[in-house]
Every structure is written in C-alpha cells, then in structure tokens.
Amino acid sequence: MIPTGFLPPALGPQRTFALVAGVERYDISHRWNLRGPARDALRFAHWLTGPAQVPPGNLRLLLSPLDEPEALDWPDSPAMAALRTAYRPATEENVKAALLDELPQCDGDLLWIFWAGHGYLGPRQELMLPCADARPSQIRHLNLDSALRWWRTDLVKHRSFPLQAALVDSCRVDAPRDARWNFGSTDYGGGSSVPGRRQFRLYASREGEAAQNDAERGAGRFTEALLAELGGRSVRESVSGLPVAARSIHRTFRELRDRGEGWQLPQFLVDRDWDACSFLDDDLAAVALPRAARLDQQAWDGLGALFEGRELPRCAYEAYAWAFKAAGCTTPVGGGLPGDGLLDVVQDLDERQGGHGGMPLAVPFVRFLADRAGTAGDAAWAGRLKDWVDTTRERLALPVLPPPPPPARTTVVHVGLEPPPDGGPGFRARMWLRGERTEHIWESQGAPVRLDTVREELLRQLALIGAAPTDGGGAGPRAPGGVDRIEFHVPYELLDTDVDQWPVPRGPAGRHRALGLLHQVVVRCPQERADTRAEWHTSWRWLCTRGGRHPEAVRVVEEAEVTDALGMELAERPAPACVLAHTTSAPHAGLLEAVLEGGVPVAVWRRGGGAPPPPLLDLLAPAGPDGRPDPGALDVLALPARVREVRRAAAGAAAAGARAAAGDGQPPAGEDQLVLLWDDPDDIPDSRSLA
C-alpha cells in the first residue's frame, strides 16, 4: 500500500486522465477478430466515470468493436452517453494522436492507460499492441514500452503526471519471425527523463503466455479480476491500493494455475521510485493453495545418474506434453521443449509443480520415457526409469499414474534401389516391411531389374501384406490395418521420379488409382548423407524435440536463393528442418544439392519444377491469425499424411476439371504433383550394399 501522504496533494478526479482502448476487429484478417475487448474497455471507462468520478472529457476512448457500436452494451449514465458520441476507432493514427499529442498537453497528476486486444513481443521484448488498421503489409501498432519511456521525458509538461499506470489485457507471446509479420520498427523517441515520474504496469500475462478471453461472455479474465478489485474505489483509493489489488489479482490467477485450469499468470511491475522496491512473487507462496509436491534431493540424485550421457530421445516432446495431461493440467502455450537436455526439461516441469491432484509433472514425464524405452528395446534403461518412478511415488506418497498411451503403429514398406556396380542399366532392388518388427520381404536376384519390375513386385507385396490367410488359420493379415506409408530409398538421380503416380488396380472394371493417393509415398536419399551425417541427425532431433512445429522449422526457398552457398547456409543451424521449393526450375538445378549438403531431412517440391500458384506453403500449412499460412503451425512430422491429402484434393479437382472440359471442349487441368523427401535417420532398415 502506498502511503496517502506520498500521493500528490491535489490528486483527484479532475486531475486524472486516461487512454482507454478496446480492439476486436482488425483489418489484417477476420481470423484476428475476437469478442470481448470493446466491452472490457467500456466497463473500465464506466468505472473511471462512475466510482472514480473522472470527467468524460478527461478520457480518450478508442473502440473498434466486432459489431456495430450501437449494438454494444453501453452503461446507462450521462458520462457514458457523452463518451458514446466522442469515441474514435482504435487506429494507429488515433492512438498516437490521443497518447502522444492530446493527453501530454493536459495538466494532470495521474494517467491511466487501459488496453484490451491482441499483444505481441518484438525482438527486444517490447510489447506491441496491434491497432484496428493493422494490415499484412504493415501491422500498425502501439509500442507500449517506447510510449511509456516517452511519457517519462520532458516532452510531457514538467511537474505533470507524476503517476502513470498501464493496465494491459493482452497476450505477451513472441511475434512470429516471418516476413509476413511486418511490425516494422516503432520508437517514439523522447527528450530528457524527468525525475520523480513513477510508472506502474500490470499485464494480464507473463512473457510468452497467452491471456484468456471468454468469448461467450465477451470479457477478458484479467479485466474481470481487475474491475472486481477496483470496485467502488475513488481515484486516490485506487492508486494507493493498486499494489495490493495487483497482488490479489495475481493470487486469483495463481489459484487457477494450481488447479490446472490455466497457465496465465498476471505480472505487475512497479518502478523503484514508486516506493523504492519491486513487488516480487516470492511471498505469495504462503497464501497460495496447496500445490503438488516437488522432487526431493534423492529424486534429483537418481535422475542425475539416469540421464547422464543421454541425449533427448525423439519421444521427449510427447513425454513432456503427456505429463501435463496425466497430472490434469493445461499444456503451456507454444510447442517445443524448454531445454536441450533431459535435466533441463525436468527442472521446468518441477518448477511448474503440477495440478491439484498432487502429482509432480516430472514423474509422468519419466514414466513415459520408461514406457518408450521398453518399446524401443532398451530394457535396461526402461527398468531403471520405472524403478525411479516407483520409489519416488512411494516416498512422496503420490497417486497412481495412468499408463502412457501406446506409440502410434505405422506400417511402412521400404523399397531400396541401387544402381549396379558396373554402372549398367537397371537397379538392384530390395524391400522391407516395418510394423511391430522389421522383416526383409523381397530382393531382386541375378541381373539388375527395371523399374517396371519393381512396381509389379511392390503391388504383389502390398496384396500379400494386407491379404487374409487362405488356409483357414487365425494368423490374420501381416498388416491388419494395411500399409500406411511407402518409402523409396533411391539414388540421387531418381528423386524426381513419379513413383507416387504408379497405377494400382483398384475396384471393378480395371480401375486404377495412383499409388500416392492410396498410401503416403515419400522418397529418400540416405546414401547421399555421408558427408553431412551430423547435421542431418541434429536437424531431425531438433525437429522431434519441438513436436514437429516451430516458427523456424520451415523455410520457403525462392529461385534467387538457390546459389552455391545455400547448402553451407542451411548447414549452419539445426533449423530449418524442412525446405519448400518455390522455384521454377527443376529441383536438381541446385536446390536438392543444397538440401542434402545442408543436412535438411525434409523437402517438398513440384515434380519437374514449376513455381506456384498456389505456393506450397498455402497448400500445406494451416492459416495463421492473419489469414495466411503460418509456417510455425505446419506439423512437419505429419507431412507424409498432409501431402497425401493434397494429392487427393488435386486429383479430385483434376477429375472435376476433366468433366467440365468435356462439356466445353477445353483441355482438363493438370494434377498438382508434389514430391516429398523424407529422410528419418532413425528409421533405415538396412544400409548394407545390395551388391
């Protein structure tokens, strides 16, 4: 609590001013629209002009609601009626006019800034609040950190506004590092700092967290808690009690977090000049609800021995995500692991402490690792992990854990092709079947065979794999669910071959379907990875530990970027793990060489070259908040299934085009033939030469 004698003597409603903004509708895309911020802004303005008795002329109200302004629930009061005719749209021009031109010329003691809407953190962790006229070419916004620095300078009248409070109900997640998210560089500059100005900032969430909004009620959770704390307080009461109110709000959200109902945790920052100290969260533990147990020293000692020398397994992200589900908690916003080692991940989980059931998040994480280690054949490590889980549960009196979900079963046929040693025509061919186990199912004998022979044998094997037994036995087909994916391990020069278009008999009357429509079909070239094996493995491991999604996982390569230096550039970092070719020439003209030299495990291109439309990113990636495809939301690990979906959609469109062309005499549209390079270094059945 700030001593009342510490406040400016004349502080009151007449010397209080405010910028109040609520943004629901954005020009950039309808996908950005959200319901609630305009109503939150109205309710805060109603508190200012009601219990706080601030004159409506002291407010700058900016609203961009989803519905017509008349449809908003305007509070019934003379002050709000005046604001109803005076409010302006929440555009960047109006924001800057109100905050940097009009309000600084006023003579006041207290400035309130209330903002509800989207929020993003820039490269320097500055909070950027998009305005209603944000567009793809320029996301117009308010740089709040820069604006608050400006307000502490002599560009604002001397001895005016010694107290400034910013209350923000928005997310504070990192803005995607993508050229389409053009926030530009916004800095309002400023003059010389004026001693004695004190700023209080209260955010709805911490860095990297999303703020929750109740769209049905049209209200932000943070604003609900804030207004409940302000209640009927006057201006002087609200300012002096603001730190206490912030602690109470923080405690409310801490209880939600402890119950596993969300990870949003408000953060309040108080300038040291306010009362010579910062308000930290350390003393809140005494009043928080009981939380899950934390690991004791014995548990940490055991994990140190278990994890020594162990790299992150490819299932680490699955284990991390399942730990939250098993403990009854909400998974944190944003994909990926919080560290590069197993102990780093466990430390993050232990600090979060789990949900109301008392289960530390680290315990189900280790339980998942034990299950997967056993499935992968590492029985010794699996046994040690399970022993740690059992002894830790018993020592800490933890509840019983549900069993982890079994690993997804994928049946894959691997087709290996190698040129003969003498360089003659044909190929040496071999096939493996990987399901619950891996078995060798066929190999060419004698002279090298042609691709037609390989195709015929593959069709025969697919029929055998899915066929029911004919002897009356109960063994069932070798792959009860059929073959999910076919992976062609081919020489470099065959990467662009149309194996996904091989015709497969299907149905009556001699009908055929393309192989890539019935199964996931990918090509591989692991024999070309010898010189960049370390980069290849590192990139794949990086992708797996981020659950297949990351803003830097996918890179779209344009024609001008395909240079002799591209391969070395791709090899510098684990990201990107996937390259999408936006090129007009065939990929062998430099792009695939760069992909293999850079150790990139995944690439997609159009057979024979040929640039979009539509761009590959439009075909493969889900739309982001701006309505355009979001590379960070593209699940690279699910690309084989996604490419098959695109192939099927293209085939359907081609068939419809053929029917339409038959009616008007026009030639049918061609199919959109994609090629997917998919080199999983952990899944190579046998790399021995076929010679």
PDB file of N, CA and C in Angstrom, residues 21-30 32-34 37-38 62-67 87-96 115-119 128-136 138-142 183 625:
ATOM      1  N   ALA A  21      -8.684   1.781 -24.551  1.00  0.00           N
ATOM      2  CA  ALA A  21      -8.811   1.226 -25.908  1.00  0.00           C
ATOM      3  C   ALA A  21      -9.254  -0.228 -25.846  1.00  0.00           C
ATOM      4  N   GLY A  22     -10.167  -0.592 -26.730  1.00  0.00           N
ATOM      5  CA  GLY A  22     -10.602  -1.975 -26.884  1.00  0.00           C
ATOM      6  C   GLY A  22     -10.688  -2.321 -28.360  1.00  0.00           C
ATOM      7  N   VAL A  23      -9.887  -3.291 -28.807  1.00  0.00           N
ATOM      8  CA  VAL A  23      -9.799  -3.616 -30.236  1.00  0.00           C
ATOM      9  C   VAL A  23     -10.284  -5.050 -30.445  1.00  0.00           C
ATOM     10  N   GLU A  24     -11.365  -5.183 -31.196  1.00  0.00           N
ATOM     11  CA  GLU A  24     -11.912  -6.502 -31.523  1.00  0.00           C
ATOM     12  C   GLU A  24     -11.789  -6.829 -33.009  1.00  0.00           C
ATOM     13  N   ARG A  25     -11.862  -5.832 -33.860  1.00  0.00           N
ATOM     14  CA  ARG A  25     -11.840  -6.058 -35.300  1.00  0.00           C
ATOM     15  C   ARG A  25     -10.528  -5.514 -35.884  1.00  0.00           C
ATOM     16  N   TYR A  26      -9.875  -6.357 -36.704  1.00  0.00           N
ATOM     17  CA  TYR A  26      -8.597  -5.978 -37.304  1.00  0.00           C
ATOM     18  C   TYR A  26      -8.694  -6.105 -38.824  1.00  0.00           C
ATOM     19  N   ASP A  27      -8.135  -5.128 -39.530  1.00  0.00           N
ATOM     20  CA  ASP A  27      -8.167  -5.153 -40.991  1.00  0.00           C
ATOM     21  C   ASP A  27      -7.331  -6.278 -41.570  1.00  0.00           C
ATOM     22  N   ILE A  28      -6.353  -6.790 -40.821  1.00  0.00           N
ATOM     23  CA  ILE A  28      -5.414  -7.758 -41.368  1.00  0.00           C
ATOM     24  C   ILE A  28      -6.106  -9.049 -41.775  1.00  0.00           C
ATOM     25  N   SER A  29      -7.090  -9.497 -40.995  1.00  0.00           N
ATOM     26  CA  SER A  29      -7.786 -10.746 -41.304  1.00  0.00           C
ATOM     27  C   SER A  29      -8.925 -10.935 -40.314  1.00  0.00           C
ATOM     28  N   HIS A  30      -9.994 -11.579 -40.784  1.00  0.00           N
ATOM     29  CA  HIS A  30     -11.094 -11.889 -39.863  1.00  0.00           C
ATOM     30  C   HIS A  30     -10.656 -12.895 -38.807  1.00  0.00           C
ATOM     31  N   TRP A  32      -8.154 -12.666 -36.969  1.00  0.00           N
ATOM     32  CA  TRP A  32      -7.655 -11.932 -35.806  1.00  0.00           C
ATOM     33  C   TRP A  32      -8.789 -11.469 -34.894  1.00  0.00           C
ATOM     34  N   ASN A  33     -10.004 -11.403 -35.410  1.00  0.00           N
ATOM     35  CA  ASN A  33     -11.091 -10.810 -34.642  1.00  0.00           C
ATOM     36  C   ASN A  33     -11.363 -11.608 -33.374  1.00  0.00           C
ATOM     37  N   LEU A  34     -11.709 -10.923 -32.308  1.00  0.00           N
ATOM     38  CA  LEU A  34     -12.063 -11.567 -31.054  1.00  0.00           C
ATOM     39  C   LEU A  34     -13.107 -10.720 -30.340  1.00  0.00           C
ATOM     40  N   PRO A  37     -12.805  -7.421 -25.952  1.00  0.00           N
ATOM     41  CA  PRO A  37     -12.031  -6.224 -25.597  1.00  0.00           C
ATOM     42  C   PRO A  37     -12.832  -4.933 -25.605  1.00  0.00           C
ATOM     43  N   ALA A  38     -13.772  -4.743 -26.538  1.00  0.00           N
ATOM     44  CA  ALA A  38     -14.552  -3.497 -26.562  1.00  0.00           C
ATOM     45  C   ALA A  38     -15.416  -3.391 -25.312  1.00  0.00           C
ATOM     46  N   LEU A  62     -11.119   4.773 -27.354  1.00  0.00           N
ATOM     47  CA  LEU A  62     -10.898   4.248 -28.699  1.00  0.00           C
ATOM     48  C   LEU A  62     -11.486   2.843 -28.775  1.00  0.00           C
ATOM     49  N   LEU A  63     -12.424   2.638 -29.674  1.00  0.00           N
ATOM     50  CA  LEU A  63     -13.119   1.354 -29.793  1.00  0.00           C
ATOM     51  C   LEU A  63     -13.172   0.915 -31.254  1.00  0.00           C
ATOM     52  N   SER A  64     -12.902  -0.359 -31.482  1.00  0.00           N
ATOM     53  CA  SER A  64     -13.126  -0.984 -32.791  1.00  0.00           C
ATOM     54  C   SER A  64     -13.817  -2.315 -32.538  1.00  0.00           C
ATOM     55  N   PRO A  65     -15.143  -2.261 -32.322  1.00  0.00           N
ATOM     56  CA  PRO A  65     -15.875  -3.473 -31.948  1.00  0.00           C
ATOM     57  C   PRO A  65     -16.169  -4.356 -33.157  1.00  0.00           C
ATOM     58  N   LEU A  66     -16.472  -5.623 -32.870  1.00  0.00           N
ATOM     59  CA  LEU A  66     -16.863  -6.541 -33.933  1.00  0.00           C
ATOM     60  C   LEU A  66     -18.200  -6.137 -34.535  1.00  0.00           C
ATOM     61  N   ASP A  67     -19.147  -5.814 -33.667  1.00  0.00           N
ATOM     62  CA  ASP A  67     -20.483  -5.437 -34.114  1.00  0.00           C
ATOM     63  C   ASP A  67     -20.565  -3.918 -34.279  1.00  0.00           C
ATOM     64  N   TYR A  87     -16.216   8.830 -28.803  1.00  0.00           N
ATOM     65  CA  TYR A  87     -15.189   7.802 -29.012  1.00  0.00           C
ATOM     66  C   TYR A  87     -14.723   7.796 -30.474  1.00  0.00           C
ATOM     67  N   ARG A  88     -13.540   7.234 -30.701  1.00  0.00           N
ATOM     68  CA  ARG A  88     -12.962   7.137 -32.042  1.00  0.00           C
ATOM     69  C   ARG A  88     -12.516   5.695 -32.294  1.00  0.00           C
ATOM     70  N   PRO A  89     -12.381   5.306 -33.566  1.00  0.00           N
ATOM     71  CA  PRO A  89     -11.849   3.971 -33.865  1.00  0.00           C
ATOM     72  C   PRO A  89     -10.419   3.830 -33.353  1.00  0.00           C
ATOM     73  N   ALA A  90     -10.045   2.616 -33.010  1.00  0.00           N
ATOM     74  CA  ALA A  90      -8.727   2.363 -32.424  1.00  0.00           C
ATOM     75  C   ALA A  90      -7.682   2.154 -33.516  1.00  0.00           C
ATOM     76  N   THR A  91      -7.504   3.154 -34.368  1.00  0.00           N
ATOM     77  CA  THR A  91      -6.473   3.103 -35.405  1.00  0.00           C
ATOM     78  C   THR A  91      -5.168   3.646 -34.851  1.00  0.00           C
ATOM     79  N   GLU A  92      -4.075   3.366 -35.556  1.00  0.00           N
ATOM     80  CA  GLU A  92      -2.782   3.847 -35.094  1.00  0.00           C
ATOM     81  C   GLU A  92      -2.752   5.377 -35.056  1.00  0.00           C
ATOM     82  N   GLU A  93      -3.337   6.015 -36.037  1.00  0.00           N
ATOM     83  CA  GLU A  93      -3.348   7.478 -36.064  1.00  0.00           C
ATOM     84  C   GLU A  93      -4.070   8.039 -34.845  1.00  0.00           C
ATOM     85  N   ASN A  94      -5.215   7.462 -34.498  1.00  0.00           N
ATOM     86  CA  ASN A  94      -5.968   7.954 -33.343  1.00  0.00           C
ATOM     87  C   ASN A  94      -5.251   7.646 -32.037  1.00  0.00           C
ATOM     88  N   VAL A  95      -4.598   6.484 -31.964  1.00  0.00           N
ATOM     89  CA  VAL A  95      -3.855   6.141 -30.749  1.00  0.00           C
ATOM     90  C   VAL A  95      -2.720   7.142 -30.528  1.00  0.00           C
ATOM     91  N   LYS A  96      -1.949   7.407 -31.567  1.00  0.00           N
ATOM     92  CA  LYS A  96      -0.823   8.333 -31.430  1.00  0.00           C
ATOM     93  C   LYS A  96      -1.312   9.753 -31.153  1.00  0.00           C
ATOM     94  N   TRP A 115      -5.670  -1.051 -22.087  1.00  0.00           N
ATOM     95  CA  TRP A 115      -5.718  -1.594 -23.450  1.00  0.00           C
ATOM     96  C   TRP A 115      -6.181  -3.052 -23.392  1.00  0.00           C
ATOM     97  N   ALA A 116      -7.145  -3.397 -24.242  1.00  0.00           N
ATOM     98  CA  ALA A 116      -7.608  -4.774 -24.372  1.00  0.00           C
ATOM     99  C   ALA A 116      -7.588  -5.153 -25.851  1.00  0.00           C
ATOM    100  N   GLY A 117      -6.966  -6.265 -26.174  1.00  0.00           N
ATOM    101  CA  GLY A 117      -6.851  -6.719 -27.561  1.00  0.00           C
ATOM    102  C   GLY A 117      -5.661  -7.654 -27.686  1.00  0.00           C
ATOM    103  N   HIS A 118      -5.165  -7.812 -28.902  1.00  0.00           N
ATOM    104  CA  HIS A 118      -4.007  -8.673 -29.130  1.00  0.00           C
ATOM    105  C   HIS A 118      -2.740  -7.987 -28.644  1.00  0.00           C
ATOM    106  N   GLY A 119      -1.720  -8.792 -28.328  1.00  0.00           N
ATOM    107  CA  GLY A 119      -0.426  -8.266 -27.924  1.00  0.00           C
ATOM    108  C   GLY A 119       0.682  -9.225 -28.308  1.00  0.00           C
ATOM    109  N   MET A 128       4.063  -4.941 -28.238  1.00  0.00           N
ATOM    110  CA  MET A 128       3.461  -4.300 -29.402  1.00  0.00           C
ATOM    111  C   MET A 128       1.977  -4.648 -29.437  1.00  0.00           C
ATOM    112  N   LEU A 129       1.130  -3.625 -29.409  1.00  0.00           N
ATOM    113  CA  LEU A 129      -0.321  -3.792 -29.356  1.00  0.00           C
ATOM    114  C   LEU A 129      -0.902  -3.402 -30.706  1.00  0.00           C
ATOM    115  N   PRO A 130      -1.274  -4.388 -31.553  1.00  0.00           N
ATOM    116  CA  PRO A 130      -1.788  -4.073 -32.891  1.00  0.00           C
ATOM    117  C   PRO A 130      -3.043  -3.209 -32.828  1.00  0.00           C
ATOM    118  N   CYS A 131      -3.135  -2.267 -33.761  1.00  0.00           N
ATOM    119  CA  CYS A 131      -4.299  -1.390 -33.871  1.00  0.00           C
ATOM    120  C   CYS A 131      -5.295  -1.973 -34.876  1.00  0.00           C
ATOM    121  N   ALA A 132      -6.454  -1.355 -34.937  1.00  0.00           N
ATOM    122  CA  ALA A 132      -7.512  -1.887 -35.797  1.00  0.00           C
ATOM    123  C   ALA A 132      -7.133  -1.863 -37.263  1.00  0.00           C
ATOM    124  N   ASP A 133      -6.276  -0.920 -37.676  1.00  0.00           N
ATOM    125  CA  ASP A 133      -5.903  -0.828 -39.083  1.00  0.00           C
ATOM    126  C   ASP A 133      -4.620  -1.596 -39.386  1.00  0.00           C
ATOM    127  N   ALA A 134      -4.298  -2.601 -38.558  1.00  0.00           N
ATOM    128  CA  ALA A 134      -3.168  -3.474 -38.859  1.00  0.00           C
ATOM    129  C   ALA A 134      -3.440  -4.227 -40.151  1.00  0.00           C
ATOM    130  N   ARG A 135      -2.480  -4.216 -41.045  1.00  0.00           N
ATOM    131  CA  ARG A 135      -2.627  -4.889 -42.338  1.00  0.00           C
ATOM    132  C   ARG A 135      -1.408  -5.774 -42.575  1.00  0.00           C
ATOM    133  N   PRO A 136      -1.526  -6.766 -43.483  1.00  0.00           N
ATOM    134  CA  PRO A 136      -0.380  -7.657 -43.726  1.00  0.00           C
ATOM    135  C   PRO A 136       0.886  -6.919 -44.129  1.00  0.00           C
ATOM    136  N   GLN A 138       1.732  -3.914 -43.255  1.00  0.00           N
ATOM    137  CA  GLN A 138       2.211  -3.083 -42.151  1.00  0.00           C
ATOM    138  C   GLN A 138       1.284  -3.296 -40.969  1.00  0.00           C
ATOM    139  N   ILE A 139       1.752  -4.005 -39.938  1.00  0.00           N
ATOM    140  CA  ILE A 139       0.937  -4.238 -38.749  1.00  0.00           C
ATOM    141  C   ILE A 139       1.069  -3.007 -37.862  1.00  0.00           C
ATOM    142  N   ARG A 140       0.211  -2.040 -38.100  1.00  0.00           N
ATOM    143  CA  ARG A 140       0.245  -0.793 -37.329  1.00  0.00           C
ATOM    144  C   ARG A 140      -0.074  -1.120 -35.870  1.00  0.00           C
ATOM    145  N   HIS A 141       0.657  -0.482 -34.967  1.00  0.00           N
ATOM    146  CA  HIS A 141       0.534  -0.885 -33.567  1.00  0.00           C
ATOM    147  C   HIS A 141       1.011   0.234 -32.644  1.00  0.00           C
ATOM    148  N   LEU A 142       0.746   0.047 -31.367  1.00  0.00           N
ATOM    149  CA  LEU A 142       1.295   0.893 -30.310  1.00  0.00           C
ATOM    150  C   LEU A 142       2.437   0.131 -29.651  1.00  0.00           C
ATOM    151  N   PHE A 183       5.838  -5.769 -38.447  1.00  0.00           N
ATOM    152  CA  PHE A 183       5.553  -4.733 -37.465  1.00  0.00           C
ATOM    153  C   PHE A 183       6.394  -3.483 -37.719  1.00  0.00           C
ATOM    154  N   PRO A 625      -3.084 -16.240 -37.677  1.00  0.00           N
ATOM    155  CA  PRO A 625      -4.027 -15.191 -37.276  1.00  0.00           C
ATOM    156  C   PRO A 625      -4.304 -14.161 -38.360  1.00  0.00           C
TER     157      PRO A 625
END
